[in-house]
Short mmCIF file of C-alpha atoms in Angstrom, two decimals:
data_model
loop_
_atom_site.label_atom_id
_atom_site.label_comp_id
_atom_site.label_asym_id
_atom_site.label_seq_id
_atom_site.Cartn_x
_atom_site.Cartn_y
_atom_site.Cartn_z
CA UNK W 1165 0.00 0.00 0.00
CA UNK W 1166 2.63 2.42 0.90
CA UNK W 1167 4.58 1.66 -2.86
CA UNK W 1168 0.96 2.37 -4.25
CA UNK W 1169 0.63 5.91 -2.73
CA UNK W 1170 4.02 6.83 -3.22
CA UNK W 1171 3.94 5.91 -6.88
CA UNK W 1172 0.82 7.65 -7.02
CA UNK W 1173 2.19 10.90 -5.10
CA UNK W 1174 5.26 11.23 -7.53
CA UNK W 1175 2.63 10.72 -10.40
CA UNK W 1176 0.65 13.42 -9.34
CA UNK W 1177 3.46 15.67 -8.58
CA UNK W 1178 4.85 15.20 -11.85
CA UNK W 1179 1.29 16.10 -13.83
CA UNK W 1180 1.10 18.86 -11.56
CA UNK W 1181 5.35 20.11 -12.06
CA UNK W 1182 5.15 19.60 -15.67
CA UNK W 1183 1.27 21.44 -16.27
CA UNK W 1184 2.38 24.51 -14.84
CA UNK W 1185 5.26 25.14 -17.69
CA UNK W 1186 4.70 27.39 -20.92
CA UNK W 1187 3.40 25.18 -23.59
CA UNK W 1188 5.62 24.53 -27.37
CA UNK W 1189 4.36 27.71 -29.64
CA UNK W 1190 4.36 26.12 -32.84
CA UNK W 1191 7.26 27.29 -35.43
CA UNK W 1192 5.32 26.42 -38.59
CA UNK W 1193 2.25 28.35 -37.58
CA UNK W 1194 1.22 31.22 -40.17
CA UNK W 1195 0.99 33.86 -38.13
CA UNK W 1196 2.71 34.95 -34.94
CA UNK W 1197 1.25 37.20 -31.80
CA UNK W 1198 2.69 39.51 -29.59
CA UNK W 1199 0.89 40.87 -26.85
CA UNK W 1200 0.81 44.84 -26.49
CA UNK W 1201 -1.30 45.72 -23.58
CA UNK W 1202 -4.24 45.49 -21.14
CA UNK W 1203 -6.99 47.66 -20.13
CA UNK W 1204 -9.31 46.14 -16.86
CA UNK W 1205 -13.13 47.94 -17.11
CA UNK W 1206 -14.15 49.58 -13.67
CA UNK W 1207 -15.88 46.78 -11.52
CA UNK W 1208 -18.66 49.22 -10.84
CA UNK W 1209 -18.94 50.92 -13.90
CA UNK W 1210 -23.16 51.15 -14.96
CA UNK W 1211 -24.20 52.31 -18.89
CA UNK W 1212 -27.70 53.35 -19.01
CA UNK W 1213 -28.58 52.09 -15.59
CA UNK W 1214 -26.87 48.10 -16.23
CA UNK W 1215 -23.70 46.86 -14.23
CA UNK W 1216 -20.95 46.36 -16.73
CA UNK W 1217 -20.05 42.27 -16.96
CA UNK W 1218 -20.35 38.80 -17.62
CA UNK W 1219 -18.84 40.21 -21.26
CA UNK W 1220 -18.91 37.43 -23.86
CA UNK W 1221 -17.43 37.60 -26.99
CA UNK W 1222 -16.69 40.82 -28.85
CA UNK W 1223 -16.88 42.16 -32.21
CA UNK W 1224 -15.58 45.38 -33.85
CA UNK W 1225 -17.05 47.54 -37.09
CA UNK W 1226 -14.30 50.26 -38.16
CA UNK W 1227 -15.42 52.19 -35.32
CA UNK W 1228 -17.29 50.97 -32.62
CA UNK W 1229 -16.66 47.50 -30.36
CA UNK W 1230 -19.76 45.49 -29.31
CA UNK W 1231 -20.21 42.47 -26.95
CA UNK W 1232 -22.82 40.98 -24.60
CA UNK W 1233 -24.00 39.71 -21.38
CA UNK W 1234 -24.34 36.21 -20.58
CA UNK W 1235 -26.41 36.80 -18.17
CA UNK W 1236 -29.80 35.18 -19.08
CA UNK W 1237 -32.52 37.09 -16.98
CA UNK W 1238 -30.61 40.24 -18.33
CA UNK W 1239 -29.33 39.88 -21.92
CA UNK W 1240 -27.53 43.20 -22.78
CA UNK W 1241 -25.64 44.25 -25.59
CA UNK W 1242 -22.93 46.59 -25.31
CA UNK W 1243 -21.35 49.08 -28.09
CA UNK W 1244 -18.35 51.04 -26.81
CA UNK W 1245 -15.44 53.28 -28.57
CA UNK W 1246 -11.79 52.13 -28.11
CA UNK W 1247 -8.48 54.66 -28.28
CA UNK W 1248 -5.17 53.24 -29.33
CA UNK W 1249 -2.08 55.07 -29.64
CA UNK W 1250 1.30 54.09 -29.43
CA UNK W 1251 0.35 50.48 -29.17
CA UNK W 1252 -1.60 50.86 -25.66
CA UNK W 1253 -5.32 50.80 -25.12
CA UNK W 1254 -5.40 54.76 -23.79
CA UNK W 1255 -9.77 54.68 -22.62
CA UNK W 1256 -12.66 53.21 -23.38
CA UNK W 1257 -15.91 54.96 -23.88
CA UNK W 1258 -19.33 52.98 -23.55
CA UNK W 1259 -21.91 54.87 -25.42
CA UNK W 1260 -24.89 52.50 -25.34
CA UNK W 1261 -26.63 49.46 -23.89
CA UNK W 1262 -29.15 47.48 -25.27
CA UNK W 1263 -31.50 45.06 -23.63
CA UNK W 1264 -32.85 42.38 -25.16
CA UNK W 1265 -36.33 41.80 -25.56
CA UNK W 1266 -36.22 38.17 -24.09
CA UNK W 1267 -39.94 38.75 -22.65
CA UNK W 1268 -42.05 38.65 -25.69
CA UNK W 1269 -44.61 35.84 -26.72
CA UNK W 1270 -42.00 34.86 -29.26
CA UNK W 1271 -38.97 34.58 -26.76
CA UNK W 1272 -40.22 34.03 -23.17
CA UNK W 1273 -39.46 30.59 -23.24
CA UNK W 1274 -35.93 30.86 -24.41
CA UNK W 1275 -32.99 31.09 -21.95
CA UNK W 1276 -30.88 34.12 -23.31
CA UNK W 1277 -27.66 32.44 -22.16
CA UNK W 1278 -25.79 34.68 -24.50
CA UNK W 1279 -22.05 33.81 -25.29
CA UNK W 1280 -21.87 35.19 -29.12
CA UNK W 1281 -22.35 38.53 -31.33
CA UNK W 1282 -21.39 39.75 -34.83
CA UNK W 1283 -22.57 43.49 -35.74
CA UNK W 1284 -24.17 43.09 -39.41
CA UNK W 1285 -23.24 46.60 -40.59
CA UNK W 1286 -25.18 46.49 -43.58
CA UNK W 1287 -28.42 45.50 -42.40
CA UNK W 1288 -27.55 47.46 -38.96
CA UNK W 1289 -28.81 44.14 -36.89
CA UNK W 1290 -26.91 41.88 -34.68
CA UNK W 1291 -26.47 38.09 -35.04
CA UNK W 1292 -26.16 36.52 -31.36
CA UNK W 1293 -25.64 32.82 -30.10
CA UNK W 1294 -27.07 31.40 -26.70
CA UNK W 1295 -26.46 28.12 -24.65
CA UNK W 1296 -29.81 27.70 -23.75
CA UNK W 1297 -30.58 25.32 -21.06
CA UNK W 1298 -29.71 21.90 -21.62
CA UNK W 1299 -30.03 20.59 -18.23
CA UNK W 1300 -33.23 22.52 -18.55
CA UNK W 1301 -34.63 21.38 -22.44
CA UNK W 1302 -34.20 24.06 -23.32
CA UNK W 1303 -32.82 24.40 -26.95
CA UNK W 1304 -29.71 26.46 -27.93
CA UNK W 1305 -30.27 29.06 -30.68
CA UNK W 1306 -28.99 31.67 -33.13
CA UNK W 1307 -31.09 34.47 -34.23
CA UNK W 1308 -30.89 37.84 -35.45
CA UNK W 1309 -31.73 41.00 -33.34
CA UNK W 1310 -32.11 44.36 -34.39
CA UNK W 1311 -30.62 47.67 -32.47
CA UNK W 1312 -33.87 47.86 -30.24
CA UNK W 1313 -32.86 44.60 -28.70
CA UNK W 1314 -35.85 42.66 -30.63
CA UNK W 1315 -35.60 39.46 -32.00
CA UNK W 1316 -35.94 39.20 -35.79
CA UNK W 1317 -35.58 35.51 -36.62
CA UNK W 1318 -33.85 32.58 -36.06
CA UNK W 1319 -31.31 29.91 -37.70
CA UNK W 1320 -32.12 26.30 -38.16
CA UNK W 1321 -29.49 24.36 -36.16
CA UNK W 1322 -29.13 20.89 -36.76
CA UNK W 1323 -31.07 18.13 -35.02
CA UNK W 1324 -28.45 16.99 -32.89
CA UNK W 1325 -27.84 19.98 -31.15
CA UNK W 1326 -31.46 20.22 -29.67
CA UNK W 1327 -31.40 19.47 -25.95
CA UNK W 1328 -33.72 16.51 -26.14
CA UNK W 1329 -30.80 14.30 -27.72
CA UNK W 1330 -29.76 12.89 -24.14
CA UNK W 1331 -26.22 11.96 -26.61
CA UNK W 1332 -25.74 15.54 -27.09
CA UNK W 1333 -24.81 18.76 -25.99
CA UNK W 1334 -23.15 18.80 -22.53
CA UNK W 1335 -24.82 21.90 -20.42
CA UNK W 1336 -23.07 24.83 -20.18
CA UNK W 1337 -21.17 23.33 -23.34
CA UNK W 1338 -23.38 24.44 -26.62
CA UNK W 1339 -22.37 27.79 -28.70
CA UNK W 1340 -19.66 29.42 -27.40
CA UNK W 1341 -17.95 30.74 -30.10
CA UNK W 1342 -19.25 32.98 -33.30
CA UNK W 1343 -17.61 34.51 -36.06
CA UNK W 1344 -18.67 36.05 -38.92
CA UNK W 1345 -17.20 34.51 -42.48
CA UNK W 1346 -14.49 35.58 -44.51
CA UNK W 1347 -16.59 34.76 -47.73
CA UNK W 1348 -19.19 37.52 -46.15
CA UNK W 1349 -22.17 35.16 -46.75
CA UNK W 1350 -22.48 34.04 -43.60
CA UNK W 1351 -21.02 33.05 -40.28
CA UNK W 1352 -19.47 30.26 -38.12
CA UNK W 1353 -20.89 28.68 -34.47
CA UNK W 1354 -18.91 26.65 -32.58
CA UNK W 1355 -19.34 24.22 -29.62
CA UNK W 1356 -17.25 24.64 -26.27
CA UNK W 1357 -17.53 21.00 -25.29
CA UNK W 1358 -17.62 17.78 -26.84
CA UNK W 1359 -20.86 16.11 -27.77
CA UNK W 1360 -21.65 12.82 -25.60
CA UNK W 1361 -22.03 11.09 -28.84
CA UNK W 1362 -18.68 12.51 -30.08
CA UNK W 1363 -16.25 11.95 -27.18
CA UNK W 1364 -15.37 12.84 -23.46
CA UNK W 1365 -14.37 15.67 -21.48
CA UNK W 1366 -10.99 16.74 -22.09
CA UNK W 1367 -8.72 15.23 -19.20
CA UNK W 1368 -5.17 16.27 -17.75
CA UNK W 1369 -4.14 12.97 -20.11
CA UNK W 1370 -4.55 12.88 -23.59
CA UNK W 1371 -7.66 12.42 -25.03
CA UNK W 1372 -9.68 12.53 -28.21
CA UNK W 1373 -12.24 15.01 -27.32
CA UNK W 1374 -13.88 16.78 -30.52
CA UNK W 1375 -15.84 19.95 -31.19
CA UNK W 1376 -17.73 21.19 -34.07
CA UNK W 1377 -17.43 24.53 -35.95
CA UNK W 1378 -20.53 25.17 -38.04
CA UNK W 1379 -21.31 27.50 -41.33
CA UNK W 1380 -24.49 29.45 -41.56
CA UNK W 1381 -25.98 30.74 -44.66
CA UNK W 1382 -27.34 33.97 -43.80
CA UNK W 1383 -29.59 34.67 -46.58
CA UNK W 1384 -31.42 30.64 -46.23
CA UNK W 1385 -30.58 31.07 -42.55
CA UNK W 1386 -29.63 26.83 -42.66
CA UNK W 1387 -26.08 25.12 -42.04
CA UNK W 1388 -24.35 24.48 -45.20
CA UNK W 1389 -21.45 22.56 -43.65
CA UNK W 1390 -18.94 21.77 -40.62
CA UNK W 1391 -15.20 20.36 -39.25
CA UNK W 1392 -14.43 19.06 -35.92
CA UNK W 1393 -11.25 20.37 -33.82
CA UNK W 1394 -10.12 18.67 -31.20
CA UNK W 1395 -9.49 20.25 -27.84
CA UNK W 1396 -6.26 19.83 -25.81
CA UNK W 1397 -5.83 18.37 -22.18
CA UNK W 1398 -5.74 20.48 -19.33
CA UNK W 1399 -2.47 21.36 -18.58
CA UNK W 1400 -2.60 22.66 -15.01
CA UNK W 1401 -3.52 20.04 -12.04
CA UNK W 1402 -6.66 20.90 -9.57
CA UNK W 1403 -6.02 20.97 -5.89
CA UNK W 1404 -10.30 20.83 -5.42
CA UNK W 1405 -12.23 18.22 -7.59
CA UNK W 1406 -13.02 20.57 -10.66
CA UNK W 1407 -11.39 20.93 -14.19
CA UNK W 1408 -12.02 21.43 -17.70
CA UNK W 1409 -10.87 23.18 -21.08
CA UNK W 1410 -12.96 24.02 -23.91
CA UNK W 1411 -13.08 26.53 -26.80
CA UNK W 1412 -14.17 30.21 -25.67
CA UNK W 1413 -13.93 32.06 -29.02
CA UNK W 1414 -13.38 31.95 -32.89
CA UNK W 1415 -12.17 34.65 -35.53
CA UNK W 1416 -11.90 33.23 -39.28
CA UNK W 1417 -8.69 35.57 -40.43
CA UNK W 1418 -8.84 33.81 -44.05
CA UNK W 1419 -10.58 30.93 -46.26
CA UNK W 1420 -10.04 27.88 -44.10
CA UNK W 1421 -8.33 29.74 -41.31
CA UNK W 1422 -9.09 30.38 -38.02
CA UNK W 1423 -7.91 31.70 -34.00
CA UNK W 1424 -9.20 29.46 -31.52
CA UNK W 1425 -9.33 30.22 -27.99
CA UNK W 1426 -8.99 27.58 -25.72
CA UNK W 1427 -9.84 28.43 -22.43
CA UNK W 1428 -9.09 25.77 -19.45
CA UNK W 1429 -10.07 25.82 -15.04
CA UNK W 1430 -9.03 24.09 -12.77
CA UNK W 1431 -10.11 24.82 -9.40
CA UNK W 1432 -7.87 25.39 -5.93
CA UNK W 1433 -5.82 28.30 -7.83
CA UNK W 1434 -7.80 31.32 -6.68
CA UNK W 1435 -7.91 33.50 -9.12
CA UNK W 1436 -4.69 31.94 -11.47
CA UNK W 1437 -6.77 28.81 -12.28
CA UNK W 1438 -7.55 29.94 -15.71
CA UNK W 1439 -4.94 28.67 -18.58
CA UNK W 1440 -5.91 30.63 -21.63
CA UNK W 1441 -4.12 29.49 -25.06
CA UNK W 1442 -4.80 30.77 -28.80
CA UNK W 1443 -4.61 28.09 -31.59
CA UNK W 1444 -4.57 28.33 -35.28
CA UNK W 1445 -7.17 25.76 -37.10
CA UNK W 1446 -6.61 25.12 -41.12
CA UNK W 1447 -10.12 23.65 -42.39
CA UNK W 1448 -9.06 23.26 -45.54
CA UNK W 1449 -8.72 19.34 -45.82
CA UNK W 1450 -11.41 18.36 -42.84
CA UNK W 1451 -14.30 16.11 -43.05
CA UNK W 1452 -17.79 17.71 -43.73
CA UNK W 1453 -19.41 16.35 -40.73
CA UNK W 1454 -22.40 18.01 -40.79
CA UNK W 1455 -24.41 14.67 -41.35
CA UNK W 1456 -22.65 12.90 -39.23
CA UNK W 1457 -24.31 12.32 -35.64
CA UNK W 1458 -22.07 10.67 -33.54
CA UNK W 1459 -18.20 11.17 -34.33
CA UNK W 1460 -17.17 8.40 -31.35
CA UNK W 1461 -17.40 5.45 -33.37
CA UNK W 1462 -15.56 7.10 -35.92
CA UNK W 1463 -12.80 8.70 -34.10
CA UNK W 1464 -9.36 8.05 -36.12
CA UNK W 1465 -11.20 6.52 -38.95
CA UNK W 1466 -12.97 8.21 -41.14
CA UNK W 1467 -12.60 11.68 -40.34
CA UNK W 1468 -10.30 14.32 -41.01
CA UNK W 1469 -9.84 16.83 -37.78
CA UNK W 1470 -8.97 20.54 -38.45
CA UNK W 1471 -5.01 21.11 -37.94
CA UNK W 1472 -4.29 23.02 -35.51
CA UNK W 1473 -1.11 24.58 -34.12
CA UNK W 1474 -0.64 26.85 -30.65
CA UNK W 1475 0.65 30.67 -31.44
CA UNK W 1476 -0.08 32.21 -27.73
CA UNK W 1477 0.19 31.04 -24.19
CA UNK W 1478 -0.97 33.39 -21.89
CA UNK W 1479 1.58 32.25 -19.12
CA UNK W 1480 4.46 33.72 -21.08
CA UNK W 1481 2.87 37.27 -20.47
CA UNK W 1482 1.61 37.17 -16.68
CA UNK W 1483 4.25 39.28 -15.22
CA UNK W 1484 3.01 41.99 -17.82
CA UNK W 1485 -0.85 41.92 -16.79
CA UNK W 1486 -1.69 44.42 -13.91
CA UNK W 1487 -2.93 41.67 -11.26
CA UNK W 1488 -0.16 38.83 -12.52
CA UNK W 1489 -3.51 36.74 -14.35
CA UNK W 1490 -5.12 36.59 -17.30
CA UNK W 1491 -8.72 36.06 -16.53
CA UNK W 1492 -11.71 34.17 -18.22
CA UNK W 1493 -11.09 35.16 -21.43
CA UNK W 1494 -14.58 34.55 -23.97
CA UNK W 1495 -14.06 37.25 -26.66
CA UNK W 1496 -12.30 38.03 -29.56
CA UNK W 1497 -12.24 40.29 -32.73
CA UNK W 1498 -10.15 42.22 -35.22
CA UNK W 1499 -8.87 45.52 -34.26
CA UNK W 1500 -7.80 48.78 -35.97
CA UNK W 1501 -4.46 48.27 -38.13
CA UNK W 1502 -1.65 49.82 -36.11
CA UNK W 1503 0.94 52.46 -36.99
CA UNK W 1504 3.21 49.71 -38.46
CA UNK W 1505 0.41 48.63 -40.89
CA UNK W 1506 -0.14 45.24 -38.53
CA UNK W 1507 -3.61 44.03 -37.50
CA UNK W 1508 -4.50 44.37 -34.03
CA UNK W 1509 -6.37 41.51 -31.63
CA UNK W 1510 -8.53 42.36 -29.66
CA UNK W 1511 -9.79 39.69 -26.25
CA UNK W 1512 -12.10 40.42 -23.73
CA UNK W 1513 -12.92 38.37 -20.52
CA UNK W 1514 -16.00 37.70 -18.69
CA UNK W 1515 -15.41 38.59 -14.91
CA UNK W 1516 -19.05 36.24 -13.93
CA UNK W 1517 -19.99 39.08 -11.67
CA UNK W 1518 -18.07 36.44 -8.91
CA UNK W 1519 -18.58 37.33 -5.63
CA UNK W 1520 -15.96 34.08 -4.54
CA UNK W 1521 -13.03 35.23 -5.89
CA UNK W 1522 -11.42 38.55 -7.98
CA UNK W 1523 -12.23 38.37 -11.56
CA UNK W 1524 -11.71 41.53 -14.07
CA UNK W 1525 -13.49 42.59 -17.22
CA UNK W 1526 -10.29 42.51 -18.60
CA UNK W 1527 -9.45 43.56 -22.61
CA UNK W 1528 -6.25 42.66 -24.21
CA UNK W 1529 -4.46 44.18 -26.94
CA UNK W 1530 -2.01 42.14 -29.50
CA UNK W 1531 -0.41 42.51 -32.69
CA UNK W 1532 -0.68 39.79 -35.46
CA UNK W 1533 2.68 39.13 -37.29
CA UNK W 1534 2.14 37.31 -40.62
CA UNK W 1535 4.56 34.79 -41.26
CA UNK W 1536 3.30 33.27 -44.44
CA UNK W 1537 1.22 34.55 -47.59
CA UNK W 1538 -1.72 31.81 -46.92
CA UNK W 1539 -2.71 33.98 -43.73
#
């Protein structure tokens, strides 16, 4: 017995020693990022009347930034103004918030668990993703929302993502991540955990644990087609029984190409539990699995997973953020080109309004570096 624990204790120590390193940044990824800066919202800061938080995702127009409250007995959208000069975010200016009208005949049944928003400038409408409820029934959704806050219509998601497939979604785990498409036809959901039906949990080991991106028409409002992505383990070892990793956010930079936010927590850290890493995914080659319900039984057979290679890990920066963590990251967009002609990235975090343990509405400024002509 004592040869058991010890083996076990030096196991554990040795997950935990080797989970807390930077991870490999891939050298034959297209693009590079540096971070520039960090701006953390007021805690208490109110625009017209709403407490500022639970910020999920974020999109950007030219001009004006938008994102939105995942709070789903107060769905708000926010639209703020951003200053940048000399490569640091100077203020930030929020200008208007929007409730939405989740209270109507059409949408009272609905939980406005809100984790996604693209600003349509031409139609001057939103598109926005919610979890829903699945422990509840209730179905996730997409729909489109106009600048009053009131729902216009809604997307046709495929079967398999309704919450009465008990092989499904996993709560909490639906549409986390939305991004409007290069082609500018339409737009991209993705899921922040695996389906049952597709594979487990992601683990501190290995495992095969795959999540779907899906593409939206926006004129037939139907899914035209999909890849899966496989998440990575959790790197950093729990000290209290809770961890997990999933995807947090999407941007398609090009045809086929995509940033991927992987956002992993494992609990016992306080408020440095968080391990937040960006990916590249290349789609070009993948499987269309859009007809496919179950991937399980097919893992390592007959389907092609996006590639993916890691271009950020957040540890490598922590001395540089203002409270030594990067928080629960959920957002991210384009940003205005910078003096040097580079993009700008844009990340914003979702702070849970937690009342357990400091967490920041925190936004984060990088620069992309392209490092081959496919980007």
């Amino acid at each position: 017995m004592y040869i058991i624990k010890k083996v076990f204790f030096l196991f554990f120590t040795a997950i935990l020693l080797s989970s807390c390193g930077g991870a490999r940044i891939s050298k034959a990824a297209t693009i590079q990022l540096k971070f520039l800066d960090e701006y953390i919202i007021p805690k208490d800061l109110e625009v017209d009347g709403h407490l500022v938080g639970g910020l999920s995702d974020l999109d950007f127009d030219g001009t004006y930034f938008y994102t939105i409250s995942d709070i789903p007995k107060n769905p708000i959208i926010y639209k703020f103004l951003m200053t940048i000069d000399n490569n640091q975010i100077n203020r930030i200016d929020f200008v208007k918030a929007t409730r939405i009208q989740n209270q109507t005949d059409t949408t009272k049944n609905l939980i406005f668990d809100m984790e996604g928003i693209n600003f349509n400038a031409q139609k001057n409408n939103y598109t926005v993703s919610s979890e829903g409820s699945i422990k509840n029934k209730k179905d996730p959704f997409v729909a489109d929302i106009d600048t009053l806050g009131n729902v216009l219509s809604f997307y046709e998601i495929p079967h398999y993502f309704a919450s009465s497939n008990d092989k499904g979604l996993r709560n909490n785990g639906v549409f986390e991540g939305l991004s409007r498409s290069t082609d500018g036809l339409g737009f991209w959901t993705a899921t922040e955990l695996p389906m049952i039906s597709d594979g487990p949990n992601p683990r501190l080991f290995k495992t095969k644990s795959p999540i779907r991106f899906t593409y939206y028409n926006s004129t037939s409002r139907q899914p035209e087609s999909q890849f899966a992505y496989t998440l990575g383990r959790i790197r950093k070892a729990p000290l209290l029984p809770f961890s997990m990793n999933g995807l947090s956010g999407i941007l398609e930079v090009s045809q086929d190409q995509f940033l991927v936010i992987e956002r992993a927590f494992s609990a016992g850290h306080k408020n440095r539990g968080n391990r937040i890493l960006i990916y590249t995914a290349n789609s070009k080659n993948t499987t269309n699995t859009l007809e496919i319900d179950a991937l399980k039984s097919k893992t390592g057979k007959n389907i092609i997973f996006a590639e993916k290679k890691l271009v950020f890990d957040f540890n490598s920066v922590r001395k540089k953020l203002k409270k030594g963590f990067v928080d629960n990251i959920e957002g991210i967009s384009w940003g205005p080109k910078l003096k040097n002609g580079n993009r700008s990235l844009l990340l914003i975090s979702d702070n849970n309004f937690s009342a357990y343990s400091e967490q920041i509405n925190q936004i984060i400024l990088m620069e992309i570096i392209e490092t081959s002509k496919n980007f």
